[in-house]
């Protein structure tokens, strides 16, 4: 038995839902052109637009009159010191004259470091120089052409004579100390003498006594 194929018109007439959905109500679609839809009320939309406009106007007005954007401070007037060549604000001359840069430029001798020799007032050489009119920090000599700083003493630790040409090694050099230090030789116990060594020692002592007696009797 042959089956007849359904035409397209017959398929279009069949419902799109199955047996389980036949009891549900059919959906009725309403055309958009037939009903006026409103998502936002006109009064609320106008209020929002007014708030946005007022907010934008407020921030632009505040930015226009803000001193950070419009007011630029005038440059501060400065003076230049003829002593130390340092610029300082006008009206603060007293503060500048008390500054370290101005004081040093005005009197450089005030920052000259004092000479420290490390000698106490009880030192005999120090006392002798003071009695002869010497002042600390000034060179020796009548015309002031002598030494200003004493010769630094050096400790002599070797037994060589003065003027002997010898390579001076630094005492703080650890390698030099290790090389110059000789190892201590261990003391070995004495071995017993042989018979020949004992006879030779006795003969040497006898010959020594004979020589002494011969000198006394001569």
Tab-separated table of C-alpha atoms in Angstrom:
chain	number	residue	atom	x	y	z
A	1	UNK	CA	0.000	0.000	0.000
A	2	UNK	CA	1.477	3.257	-1.077
A	3	UNK	CA	1.472	6.371	1.156
A	4	UNK	CA	0.610	9.809	-0.173
A	5	UNK	CA	2.992	12.609	0.635
A	6	UNK	CA	1.382	15.639	2.300
A	7	UNK	CA	1.508	18.882	0.446
A	8	UNK	CA	2.943	22.123	1.830
A	9	UNK	CA	-0.522	23.608	2.363
A	10	UNK	CA	-1.524	20.672	4.528
A	11	UNK	CA	1.595	21.064	6.672
A	12	UNK	CA	0.920	24.768	7.151
A	13	UNK	CA	-2.508	24.040	8.597
A	14	UNK	CA	-1.180	21.838	11.404
A	15	UNK	CA	-0.604	23.446	14.850
A	16	UNK	CA	3.001	23.946	16.018
A	17	UNK	CA	2.380	22.632	19.568
A	18	UNK	CA	2.075	18.989	20.442
A	19	UNK	CA	-0.505	17.003	22.338
A	20	UNK	CA	0.773	18.198	25.714
A	21	UNK	CA	0.291	21.866	24.875
A	22	UNK	CA	-3.183	21.720	23.366
A	23	UNK	CA	-4.820	22.630	26.669
A	24	UNK	CA	-2.873	25.919	26.984
A	25	UNK	CA	-4.300	29.205	25.784
A	26	UNK	CA	-3.197	30.498	22.461
A	27	UNK	CA	-0.882	33.507	22.641
A	28	UNK	CA	-2.295	36.681	21.168
A	29	UNK	CA	0.281	39.093	19.776
A	30	UNK	CA	-0.463	42.805	19.715
A	31	UNK	CA	1.019	45.004	17.064
A	32	UNK	CA	3.401	47.706	18.263
A	33	UNK	CA	1.889	50.307	15.949
A	34	UNK	CA	-1.509	49.950	17.518
A	35	UNK	CA	-0.572	50.792	21.144
A	36	UNK	CA	1.540	53.690	22.465
A	37	UNK	CA	4.225	52.170	24.771
A	38	UNK	CA	5.925	54.248	27.486
A	39	UNK	CA	8.982	52.985	29.364
A	40	UNK	CA	9.627	56.235	31.298
A	41	UNK	CA	7.119	58.837	32.377
A	42	UNK	CA	7.575	62.268	30.713
A	43	UNK	CA	7.789	64.077	34.075
A	44	UNK	CA	10.552	61.787	35.379
A	45	UNK	CA	12.471	62.086	32.109
A	46	UNK	CA	12.320	65.892	32.233
A	47	UNK	CA	13.492	65.916	35.864
A	48	UNK	CA	16.476	63.720	35.004
A	49	UNK	CA	17.414	65.932	32.079
A	50	UNK	CA	17.183	69.027	34.287
A	51	UNK	CA	19.366	67.438	36.977
A	52	UNK	CA	22.008	66.448	34.422
A	53	UNK	CA	22.068	69.926	32.910
A	54	UNK	CA	22.344	71.624	36.300
A	55	UNK	CA	25.122	69.257	37.400
A	56	UNK	CA	27.149	69.892	34.239
A	57	UNK	CA	26.628	73.641	34.581
A	58	UNK	CA	27.736	73.555	38.213
A	59	UNK	CA	31.013	71.659	37.616
A	60	UNK	CA	31.959	73.835	34.641
A	61	UNK	CA	31.273	77.027	36.599
A	62	UNK	CA	33.256	75.879	39.639
A	63	UNK	CA	36.210	74.870	37.467
A	64	UNK	CA	36.178	78.227	35.685
A	65	UNK	CA	36.394	80.221	38.945
A	66	UNK	CA	38.721	77.804	40.771
A	67	UNK	CA	42.082	79.403	41.715
A	68	UNK	CA	43.906	76.207	40.804
A	69	UNK	CA	43.004	76.726	37.158
A	70	UNK	CA	42.722	80.477	36.746
A	71	UNK	CA	44.763	82.300	39.390
A	72	UNK	CA	48.533	82.094	38.871
A	73	UNK	CA	50.630	83.513	41.724
A	74	UNK	CA	52.948	86.323	40.801
A	75	UNK	CA	56.649	85.453	40.811
A	76	UNK	CA	58.382	86.282	44.072
A	77	UNK	CA	60.850	89.135	43.851
A	78	UNK	CA	64.400	88.092	44.695
A	79	UNK	CA	67.508	89.989	45.686
A	80	UNK	CA	71.086	88.902	45.020
A	81	UNK	CA	73.645	89.211	47.788
A	82	UNK	CA	76.881	90.918	46.746
A	83	UNK	CA	78.895	89.062	49.415
A	84	UNK	CA	77.980	85.420	48.863
A	85	UNK	CA	76.189	85.711	45.460
A	86	UNK	CA	73.108	83.921	46.805
A	87	UNK	CA	69.580	85.008	45.890
A	88	UNK	CA	67.003	85.435	48.658
A	89	UNK	CA	63.395	86.732	48.779
A	90	UNK	CA	62.982	90.455	49.187
A	91	UNK	CA	62.151	91.388	52.757
A	92	UNK	CA	64.130	88.484	54.296
A	93	UNK	CA	67.563	90.097	54.348
A	94	UNK	CA	68.032	89.603	58.103
A	95	UNK	CA	67.388	85.889	57.790
A	96	UNK	CA	69.838	85.625	54.893
A	97	UNK	CA	72.581	87.487	56.779
A	98	UNK	CA	72.352	84.860	59.532
A	99	UNK	CA	72.639	81.962	57.082
A	100	UNK	CA	75.722	79.761	56.968
A	101	UNK	CA	76.579	80.619	53.348
A	102	UNK	CA	76.639	84.355	54.071
A	103	UNK	CA	78.660	83.991	57.289
A	104	UNK	CA	81.311	81.847	55.580
A	105	UNK	CA	81.629	84.248	52.644
A	106	UNK	CA	81.846	87.262	54.963
A	107	UNK	CA	84.544	85.795	57.263
A	108	UNK	CA	86.310	82.691	55.883
A	109	UNK	CA	88.756	82.614	58.813
A	110	UNK	CA	85.925	81.748	61.168
A	111	UNK	CA	85.721	78.238	59.721
A	112	UNK	CA	89.465	77.516	59.650
A	113	UNK	CA	89.915	74.258	61.578
A	114	UNK	CA	92.134	74.485	64.618
A	115	UNK	CA	95.376	72.523	64.577
A	116	UNK	CA	95.294	69.671	67.056
A	117	UNK	CA	98.682	68.222	67.940
A	118	UNK	CA	97.473	65.869	70.628
A	119	UNK	CA	99.914	67.314	73.227
A	120	UNK	CA	98.894	68.204	76.745
A	121	UNK	CA	99.805	71.414	78.505
A	122	UNK	CA	102.179	69.434	80.738
A	123	UNK	CA	104.419	68.523	77.785
A	124	UNK	CA	107.882	70.107	78.177
A	125	UNK	CA	108.269	70.908	74.490
A	126	UNK	CA	104.837	72.508	74.423
A	127	UNK	CA	105.669	74.649	77.439
A	128	UNK	CA	109.003	75.727	75.919
A	129	UNK	CA	107.321	76.865	72.702
A	130	UNK	CA	104.652	78.735	74.633
A	131	UNK	CA	107.293	80.561	76.674
A	132	UNK	CA	109.063	81.664	73.487
A	133	UNK	CA	105.901	83.249	72.103
A	134	UNK	CA	104.687	80.485	69.807
A	135	UNK	CA	100.933	80.301	69.188
A	136	UNK	CA	98.965	77.263	68.194
A	137	UNK	CA	98.193	77.092	64.485
A	138	UNK	CA	101.100	79.309	63.401
A	139	UNK	CA	104.335	78.046	61.801
A	140	UNK	CA	107.650	78.062	63.629
A	141	UNK	CA	110.406	80.612	63.073
A	142	UNK	CA	110.753	84.331	63.539
A	143	UNK	CA	109.424	85.088	60.070
A	144	UNK	CA	106.832	82.286	60.207
A	145	UNK	CA	108.412	80.192	57.438
A	146	UNK	CA	108.954	77.064	59.517
A	147	UNK	CA	106.879	73.970	59.979
A	148	UNK	CA	103.268	74.380	60.941
A	149	UNK	CA	102.603	70.745	61.738
A	150	UNK	CA	105.184	68.808	63.786
A	151	UNK	CA	106.895	65.818	62.260
A	152	UNK	CA	104.906	62.745	63.018
A	153	UNK	CA	106.921	60.379	65.215
A	154	UNK	CA	107.420	56.784	64.158
A	155	UNK	CA	108.089	53.938	66.541
A	156	UNK	CA	111.359	52.102	65.896
A	157	UNK	CA	110.899	48.430	66.646
A	158	UNK	CA	113.962	46.876	64.979
A	159	UNK	CA	117.583	46.795	66.209
A	160	UNK	CA	119.137	48.202	63.054
A	161	UNK	CA	121.181	51.390	63.207
A	162	UNK	CA	119.859	54.721	62.003
A	163	UNK	CA	120.522	55.211	58.300
A	164	UNK	CA	120.781	51.534	57.466
A	165	UNK	CA	119.157	50.837	54.133
A	166	UNK	CA	116.595	48.200	54.733
A	167	UNK	CA	113.233	47.436	53.291
A	168	UNK	CA	110.642	48.600	55.722
A	169	UNK	CA	107.805	46.214	56.223
A	170	UNK	CA	104.511	47.277	57.630
A	171	UNK	CA	103.895	45.943	61.085
A	172	UNK	CA	100.216	45.601	60.302
A	173	UNK	CA	100.939	43.313	57.343
A	174	UNK	CA	99.817	39.892	58.460
A	175	UNK	CA	101.710	38.051	55.722
A	176	UNK	CA	104.964	39.763	56.752
A	177	UNK	CA	104.436	38.780	60.383
A	178	UNK	CA	103.785	35.185	59.377
A	179	UNK	CA	106.887	35.023	57.153
A	180	UNK	CA	109.229	36.715	59.634
A	181	UNK	CA	108.190	34.558	62.573
A	182	UNK	CA	110.360	31.454	62.812
A	183	UNK	CA	108.753	28.293	64.071
A	184	UNK	CA	109.919	27.092	67.469
A	185	UNK	CA	112.011	23.938	67.193
A	186	UNK	CA	110.854	21.227	69.563
A	187	UNK	CA	113.302	20.075	72.279
A	188	UNK	CA	114.058	16.411	71.730
A	189	UNK	CA	114.973	14.146	74.646
A	190	UNK	CA	118.714	13.362	74.957
A	191	UNK	CA	119.733	9.930	73.770
A	192	UNK	CA	122.094	7.789	75.867
A	193	UNK	CA	125.835	8.061	75.029
A	194	UNK	CA	127.725	5.137	73.623
A	195	UNK	CA	130.894	3.704	75.223
A	196	UNK	CA	133.187	5.422	72.726
A	197	UNK	CA	131.479	8.785	73.309
A	198	UNK	CA	131.900	8.370	77.083
A	199	UNK	CA	135.644	7.594	76.726
A	200	UNK	CA	136.120	10.546	74.359
A	201	UNK	CA	134.339	12.881	76.824
A	202	UNK	CA	136.479	11.689	79.763
A	203	UNK	CA	139.668	12.129	77.735
A	204	UNK	CA	138.657	15.672	76.775
A	205	UNK	CA	138.035	16.554	80.426
A	206	UNK	CA	141.416	15.052	81.457
A	207	UNK	CA	143.268	16.990	78.758
A	208	UNK	CA	141.523	20.176	79.871
A	209	UNK	CA	142.603	19.712	83.501
A	210	UNK	CA	146.171	18.937	82.460
A	211	UNK	CA	146.307	22.158	80.462
A	212	UNK	CA	145.063	24.134	83.481
A	213	UNK	CA	147.685	22.617	85.820
A	214	UNK	CA	150.426	23.245	83.282
A	215	UNK	CA	149.502	26.938	83.122
A	216	UNK	CA	149.501	27.209	86.926
A	217	UNK	CA	152.927	25.546	87.335
A	218	UNK	CA	154.562	27.519	84.540
